[in-house]
Short mmCIF file of C-alpha atoms in Angstrom, two decimals:
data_model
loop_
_atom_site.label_atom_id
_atom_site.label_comp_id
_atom_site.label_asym_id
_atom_site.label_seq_id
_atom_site.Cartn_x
_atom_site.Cartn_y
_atom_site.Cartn_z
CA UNK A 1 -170.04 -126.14 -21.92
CA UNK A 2 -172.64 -126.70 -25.02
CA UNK A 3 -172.68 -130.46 -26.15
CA UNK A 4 -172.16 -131.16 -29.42
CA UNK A 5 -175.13 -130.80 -31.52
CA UNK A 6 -176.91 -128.21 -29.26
CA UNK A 7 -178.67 -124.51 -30.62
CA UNK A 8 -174.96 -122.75 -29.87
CA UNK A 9 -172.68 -125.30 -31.68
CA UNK A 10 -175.31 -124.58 -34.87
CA UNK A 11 -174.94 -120.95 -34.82
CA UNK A 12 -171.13 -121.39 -34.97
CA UNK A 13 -171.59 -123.53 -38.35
CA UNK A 14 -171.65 -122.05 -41.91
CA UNK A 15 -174.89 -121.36 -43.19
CA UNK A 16 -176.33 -124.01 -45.91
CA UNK A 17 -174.79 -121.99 -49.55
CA UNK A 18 -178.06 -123.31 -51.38
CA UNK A 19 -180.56 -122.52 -48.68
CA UNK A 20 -178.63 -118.73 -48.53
CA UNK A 21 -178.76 -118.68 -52.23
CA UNK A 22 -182.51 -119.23 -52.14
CA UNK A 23 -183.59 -116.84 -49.27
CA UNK A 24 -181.15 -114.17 -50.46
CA UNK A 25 -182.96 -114.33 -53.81
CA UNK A 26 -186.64 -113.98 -52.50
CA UNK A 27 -185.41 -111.13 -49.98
CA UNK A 28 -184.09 -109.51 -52.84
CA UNK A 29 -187.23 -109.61 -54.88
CA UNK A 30 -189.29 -108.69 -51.85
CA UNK A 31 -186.26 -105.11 -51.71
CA UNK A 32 -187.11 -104.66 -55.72
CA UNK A 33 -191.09 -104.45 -54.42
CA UNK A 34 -190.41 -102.42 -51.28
CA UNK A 35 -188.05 -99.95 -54.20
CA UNK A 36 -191.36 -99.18 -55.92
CA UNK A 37 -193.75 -98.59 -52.94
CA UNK A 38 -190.88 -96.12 -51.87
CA UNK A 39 -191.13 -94.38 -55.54
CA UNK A 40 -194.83 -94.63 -55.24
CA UNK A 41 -195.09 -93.25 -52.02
CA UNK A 42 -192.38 -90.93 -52.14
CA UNK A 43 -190.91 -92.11 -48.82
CA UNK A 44 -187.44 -91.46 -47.83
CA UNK A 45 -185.22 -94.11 -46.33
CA UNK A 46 -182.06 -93.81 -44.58
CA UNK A 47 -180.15 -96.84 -43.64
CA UNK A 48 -177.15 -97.05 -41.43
CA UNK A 49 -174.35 -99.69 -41.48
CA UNK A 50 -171.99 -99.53 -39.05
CA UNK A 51 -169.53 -102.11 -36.99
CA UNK A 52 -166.31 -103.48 -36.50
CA UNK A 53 -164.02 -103.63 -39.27
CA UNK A 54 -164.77 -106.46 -41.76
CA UNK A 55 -167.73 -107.15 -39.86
CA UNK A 56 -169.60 -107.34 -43.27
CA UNK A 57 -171.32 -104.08 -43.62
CA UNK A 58 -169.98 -103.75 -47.18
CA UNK A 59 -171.16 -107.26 -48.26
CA UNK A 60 -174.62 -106.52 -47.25
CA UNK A 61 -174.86 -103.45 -48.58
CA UNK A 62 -173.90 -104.95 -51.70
CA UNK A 63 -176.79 -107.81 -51.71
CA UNK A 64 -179.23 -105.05 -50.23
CA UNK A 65 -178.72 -102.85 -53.55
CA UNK A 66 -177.84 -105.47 -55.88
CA UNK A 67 -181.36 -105.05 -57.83
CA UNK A 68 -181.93 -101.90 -57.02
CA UNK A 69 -182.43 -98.86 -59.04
CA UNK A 70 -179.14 -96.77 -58.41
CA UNK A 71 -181.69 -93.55 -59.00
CA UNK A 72 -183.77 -94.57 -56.04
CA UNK A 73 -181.26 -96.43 -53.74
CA UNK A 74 -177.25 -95.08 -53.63
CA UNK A 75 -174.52 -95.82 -51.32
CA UNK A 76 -173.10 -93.20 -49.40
CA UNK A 77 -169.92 -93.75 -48.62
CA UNK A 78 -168.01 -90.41 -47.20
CA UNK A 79 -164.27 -89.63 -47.42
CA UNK A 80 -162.13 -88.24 -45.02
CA UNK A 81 -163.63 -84.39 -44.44
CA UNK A 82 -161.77 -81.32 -46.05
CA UNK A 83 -160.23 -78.69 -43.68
CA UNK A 84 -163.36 -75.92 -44.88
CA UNK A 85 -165.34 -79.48 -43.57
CA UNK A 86 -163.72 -79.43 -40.00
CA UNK A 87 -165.23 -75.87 -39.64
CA UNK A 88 -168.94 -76.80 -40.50
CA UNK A 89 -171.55 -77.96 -38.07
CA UNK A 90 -170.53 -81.85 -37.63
CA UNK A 91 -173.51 -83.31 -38.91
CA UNK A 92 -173.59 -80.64 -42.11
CA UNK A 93 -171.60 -82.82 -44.22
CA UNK A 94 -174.38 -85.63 -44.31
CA UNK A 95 -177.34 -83.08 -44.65
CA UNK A 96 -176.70 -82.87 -48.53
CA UNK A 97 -176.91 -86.94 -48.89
CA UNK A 98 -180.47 -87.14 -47.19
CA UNK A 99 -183.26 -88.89 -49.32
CA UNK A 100 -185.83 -86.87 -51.32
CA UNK A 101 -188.88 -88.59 -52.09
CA UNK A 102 -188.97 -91.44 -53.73
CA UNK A 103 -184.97 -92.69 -52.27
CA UNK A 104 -183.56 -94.91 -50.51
CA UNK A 105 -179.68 -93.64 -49.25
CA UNK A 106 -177.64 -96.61 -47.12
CA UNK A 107 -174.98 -95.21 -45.60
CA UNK A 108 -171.94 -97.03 -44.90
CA UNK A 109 -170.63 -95.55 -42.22
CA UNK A 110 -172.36 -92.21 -40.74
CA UNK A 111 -172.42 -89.56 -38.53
CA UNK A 112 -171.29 -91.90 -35.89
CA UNK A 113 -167.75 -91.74 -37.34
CA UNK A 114 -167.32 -89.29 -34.26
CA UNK A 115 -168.31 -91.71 -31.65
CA UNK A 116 -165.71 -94.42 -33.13
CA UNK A 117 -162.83 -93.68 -34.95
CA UNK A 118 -162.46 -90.24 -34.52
CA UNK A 119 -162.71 -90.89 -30.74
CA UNK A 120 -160.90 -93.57 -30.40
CA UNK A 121 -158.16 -92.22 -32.95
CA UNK A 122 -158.03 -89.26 -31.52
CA UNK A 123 -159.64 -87.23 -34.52
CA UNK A 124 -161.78 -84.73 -32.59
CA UNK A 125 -161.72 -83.11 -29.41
CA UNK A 126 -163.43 -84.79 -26.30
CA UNK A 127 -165.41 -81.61 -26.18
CA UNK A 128 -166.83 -82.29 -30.19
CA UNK A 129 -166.93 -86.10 -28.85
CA UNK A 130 -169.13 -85.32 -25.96
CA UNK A 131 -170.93 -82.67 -27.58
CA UNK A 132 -171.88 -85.40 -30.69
CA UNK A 133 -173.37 -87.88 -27.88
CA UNK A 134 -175.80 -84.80 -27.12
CA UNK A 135 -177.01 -83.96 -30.33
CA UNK A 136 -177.12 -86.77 -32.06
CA UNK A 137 -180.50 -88.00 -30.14
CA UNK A 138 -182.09 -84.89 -30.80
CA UNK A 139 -180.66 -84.82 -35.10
CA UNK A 140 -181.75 -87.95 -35.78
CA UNK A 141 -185.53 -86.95 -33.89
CA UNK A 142 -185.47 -83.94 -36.07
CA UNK A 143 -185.07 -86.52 -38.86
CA UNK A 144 -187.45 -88.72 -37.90
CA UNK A 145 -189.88 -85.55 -36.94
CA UNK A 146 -190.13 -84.89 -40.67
CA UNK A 147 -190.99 -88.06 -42.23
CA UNK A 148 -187.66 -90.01 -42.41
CA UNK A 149 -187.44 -93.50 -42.08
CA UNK A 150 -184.16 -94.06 -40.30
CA UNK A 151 -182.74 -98.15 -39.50
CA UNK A 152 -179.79 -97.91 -37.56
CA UNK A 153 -177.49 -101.24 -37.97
CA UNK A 154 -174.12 -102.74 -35.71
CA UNK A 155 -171.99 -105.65 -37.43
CA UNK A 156 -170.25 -107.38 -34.59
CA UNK A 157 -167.63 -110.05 -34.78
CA UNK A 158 -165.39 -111.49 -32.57
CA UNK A 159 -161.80 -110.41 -32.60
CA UNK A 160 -160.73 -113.93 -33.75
CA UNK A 161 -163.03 -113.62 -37.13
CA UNK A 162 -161.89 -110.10 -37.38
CA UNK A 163 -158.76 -111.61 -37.74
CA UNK A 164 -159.05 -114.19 -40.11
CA UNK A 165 -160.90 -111.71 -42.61
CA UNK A 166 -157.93 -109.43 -42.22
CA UNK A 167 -155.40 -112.04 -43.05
CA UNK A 168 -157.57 -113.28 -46.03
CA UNK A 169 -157.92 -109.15 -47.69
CA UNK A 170 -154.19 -109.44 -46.85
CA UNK A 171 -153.14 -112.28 -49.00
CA UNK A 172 -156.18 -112.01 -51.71
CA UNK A 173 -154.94 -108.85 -54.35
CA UNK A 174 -158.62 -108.20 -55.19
CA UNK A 175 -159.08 -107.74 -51.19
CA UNK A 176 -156.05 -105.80 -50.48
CA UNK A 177 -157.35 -102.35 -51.06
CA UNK A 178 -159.92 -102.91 -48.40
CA UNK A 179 -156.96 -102.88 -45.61
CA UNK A 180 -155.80 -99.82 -44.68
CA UNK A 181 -153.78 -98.74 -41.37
CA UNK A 182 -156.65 -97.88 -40.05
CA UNK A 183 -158.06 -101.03 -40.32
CA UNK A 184 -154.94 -102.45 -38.75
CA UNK A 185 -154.47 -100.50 -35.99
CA UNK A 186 -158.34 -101.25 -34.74
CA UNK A 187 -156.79 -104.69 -33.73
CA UNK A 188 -154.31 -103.09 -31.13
CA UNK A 189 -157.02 -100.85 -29.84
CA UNK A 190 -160.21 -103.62 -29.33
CA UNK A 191 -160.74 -102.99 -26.12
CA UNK A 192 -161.20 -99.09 -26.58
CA UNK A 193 -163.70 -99.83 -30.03
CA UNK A 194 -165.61 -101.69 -27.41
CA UNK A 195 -165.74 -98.85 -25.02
CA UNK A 196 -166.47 -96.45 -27.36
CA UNK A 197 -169.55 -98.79 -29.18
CA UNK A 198 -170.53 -99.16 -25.66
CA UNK A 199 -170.95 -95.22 -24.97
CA UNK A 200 -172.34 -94.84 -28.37
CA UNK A 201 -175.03 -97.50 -27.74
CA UNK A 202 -176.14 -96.11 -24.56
CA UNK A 203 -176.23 -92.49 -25.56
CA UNK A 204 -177.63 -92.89 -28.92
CA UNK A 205 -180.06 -96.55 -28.69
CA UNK A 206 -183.44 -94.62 -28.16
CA UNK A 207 -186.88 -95.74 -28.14
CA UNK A 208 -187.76 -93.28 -31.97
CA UNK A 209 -184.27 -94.58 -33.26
CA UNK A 210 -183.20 -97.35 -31.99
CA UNK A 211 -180.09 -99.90 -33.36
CA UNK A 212 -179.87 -103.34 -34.21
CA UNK A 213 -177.43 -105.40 -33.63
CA UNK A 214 -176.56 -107.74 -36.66
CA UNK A 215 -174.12 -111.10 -35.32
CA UNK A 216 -171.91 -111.21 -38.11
CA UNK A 217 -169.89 -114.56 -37.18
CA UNK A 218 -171.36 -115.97 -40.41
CA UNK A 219 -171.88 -113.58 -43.23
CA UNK A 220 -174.47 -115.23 -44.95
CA UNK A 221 -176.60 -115.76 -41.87
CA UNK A 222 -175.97 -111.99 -40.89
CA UNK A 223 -176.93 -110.42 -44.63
CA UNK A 224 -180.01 -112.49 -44.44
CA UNK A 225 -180.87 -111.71 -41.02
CA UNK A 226 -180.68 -107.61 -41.57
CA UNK A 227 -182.44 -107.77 -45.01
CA UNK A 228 -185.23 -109.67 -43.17
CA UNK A 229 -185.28 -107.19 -40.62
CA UNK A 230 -185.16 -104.27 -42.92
CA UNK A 231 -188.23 -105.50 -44.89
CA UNK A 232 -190.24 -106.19 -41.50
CA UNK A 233 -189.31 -102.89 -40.20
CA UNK A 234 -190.45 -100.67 -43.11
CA UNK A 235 -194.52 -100.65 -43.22
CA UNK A 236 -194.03 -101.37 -47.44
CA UNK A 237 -196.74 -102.71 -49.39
CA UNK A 238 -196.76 -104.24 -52.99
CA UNK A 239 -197.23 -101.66 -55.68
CA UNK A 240 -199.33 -102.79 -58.68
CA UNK A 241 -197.37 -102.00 -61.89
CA UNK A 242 -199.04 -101.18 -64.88
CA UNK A 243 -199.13 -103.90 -68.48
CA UNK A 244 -196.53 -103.42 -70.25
CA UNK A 245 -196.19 -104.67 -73.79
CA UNK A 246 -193.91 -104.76 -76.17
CA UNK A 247 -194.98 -102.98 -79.13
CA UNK A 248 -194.99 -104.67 -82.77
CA UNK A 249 -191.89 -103.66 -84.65
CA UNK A 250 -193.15 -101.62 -87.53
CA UNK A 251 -191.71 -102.46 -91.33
CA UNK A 252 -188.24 -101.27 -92.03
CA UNK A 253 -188.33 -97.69 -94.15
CA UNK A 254 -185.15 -98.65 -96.29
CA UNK A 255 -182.22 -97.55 -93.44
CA UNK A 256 -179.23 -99.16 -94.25
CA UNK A 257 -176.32 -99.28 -91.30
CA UNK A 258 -172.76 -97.35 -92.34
CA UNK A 259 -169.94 -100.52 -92.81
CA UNK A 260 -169.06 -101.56 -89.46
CA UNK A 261 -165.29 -100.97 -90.53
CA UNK A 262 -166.17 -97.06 -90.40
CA UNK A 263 -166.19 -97.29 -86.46
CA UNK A 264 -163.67 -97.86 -83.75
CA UNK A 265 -165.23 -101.38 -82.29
CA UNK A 266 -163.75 -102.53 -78.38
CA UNK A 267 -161.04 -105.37 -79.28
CA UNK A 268 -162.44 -109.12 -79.43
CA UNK A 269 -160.56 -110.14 -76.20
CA UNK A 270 -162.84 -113.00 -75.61
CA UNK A 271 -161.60 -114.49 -78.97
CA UNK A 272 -158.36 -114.72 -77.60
CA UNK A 273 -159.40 -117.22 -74.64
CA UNK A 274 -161.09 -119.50 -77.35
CA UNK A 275 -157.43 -119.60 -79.24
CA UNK A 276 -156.61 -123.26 -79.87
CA UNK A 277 -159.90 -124.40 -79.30
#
């Protein structure tokens, strides 16, 4: 049993807000720099989030794009597929979201839908099932093969924590669209997620794409943890920008703007909170 005060009784406490705050700031201005060596370079980065449910992925893809250009870095973020979709080569569906040069695509949630839920839901045959553990290896080498850089990242949380972020999207309306059925049924059915992460991991955890797991106990630790990673793992350099100045505002040539009654203005509703001030 760890004493109190010991390396495993700190890992279970919250991380510091103001010390997150901080570090989350300067790893986000090192992601802006590492944006522009991507442009500059024309590299292409994929970056995969997957994990348990409300293990976090979606918060730290959020702080990972946060000051990002949306025309170099977007979230993919695939529905359910169409029936023509079911005919198509599995990974077909995720060709079309690949990086050209110059991007940066994070997907939340992959290809390796087919080695979690649709296993353990019962969404594909166990031939498609076994026949994605086989090809996936050799896709993601044909990625790598032609220049991709491809980070492969597992949110884990314990069942317990799982829990108590369920219960709090449950009771919070600006949380409850993030439960669905889905979501609730992966509590009844740990045990088989864990079998099927564990198959996944051993199949797919090679030596040219390799995944990461992220311990996701404590968000803030985790989000700062996989950002750090991120930013070691990619061989990015700092891209001088050019001056930039702003220019002199030349004189005024006599315009004169149309009365601002003439056009349909957006309500004042912030005047309404100051009422009775």
């Amino acid at each position: 049993m760890a004493k109190s005060g010991t390396k495993s009784d700190a890992k279970k406490k919250r991380f510091p807000k103001k010390v997150y705050e901080a570090e989350l700031l300067r790893l986000q201005g090192e992601l802006v720099q590492m944006q522009e060596w991507v442009k500059a370079t024309g590299a292409r980065l994929v970056v995969i989030f997957e994990g348990r449910d409300a293990a976090g992925k979606g918060g730290a893809i959020q702080r990972v794009v946060e000051n990002l250009n949306p025309r170099v870095a977007r979230i993919v973020a695939l529905p359910a597929p169409t029936e023509r979709e079911r005919t198509q080569w599995y990974f077909q569906r995720y060709v079309p979201h690949l990086p050209a040069a110059g991007e940066i695509v994070l997907l939340d949630r992959s290809w390796y839908n087919r080695a979690g839920v649709e296993h353990v839901m019962g969404f594909c045959t166990p031939q498609e099932y076994d026949r994605f553990l086989r090809q996936c290896p050799t896709f993601e080498d044909m990625l790598i093969e032609d220049g991709i850089l491809l980070r492969k990242y597992w949110f884990s949380v314990s069942p317990d924590e799982q829990e108590r972020r369920f219960r709090g999207r449950l009771e919070n309306p600006l949380k409850r669209w993030k439960l669905s059925p889905m979501d609730l049924e992966s509590i009844n059915r740990w045990d088989e997620y864990s079998k099927a992460k564990d198959a996944m991991l051993a199949a797919t955890d090679t030596d040219i794409a390799p995944w990461t797991i992220v311990e996701s106990e404590d968000k803030r630790r985790s989000r700062l943890n996989m950002i750090a990673h991120l930013l070691h793992t990619v061989p990015w350099e700092p891209i001088e920008q050019p001056a930039l100045h702003l220019p002199v505002r030349p004189p005024s040539e006599g315009y004169v703007r149309p009365p601002r009654e003439l056009a349909r203005a957006v309500p004042d509703h912030a005047a309404t909170l100051l009422d009775g001030d």
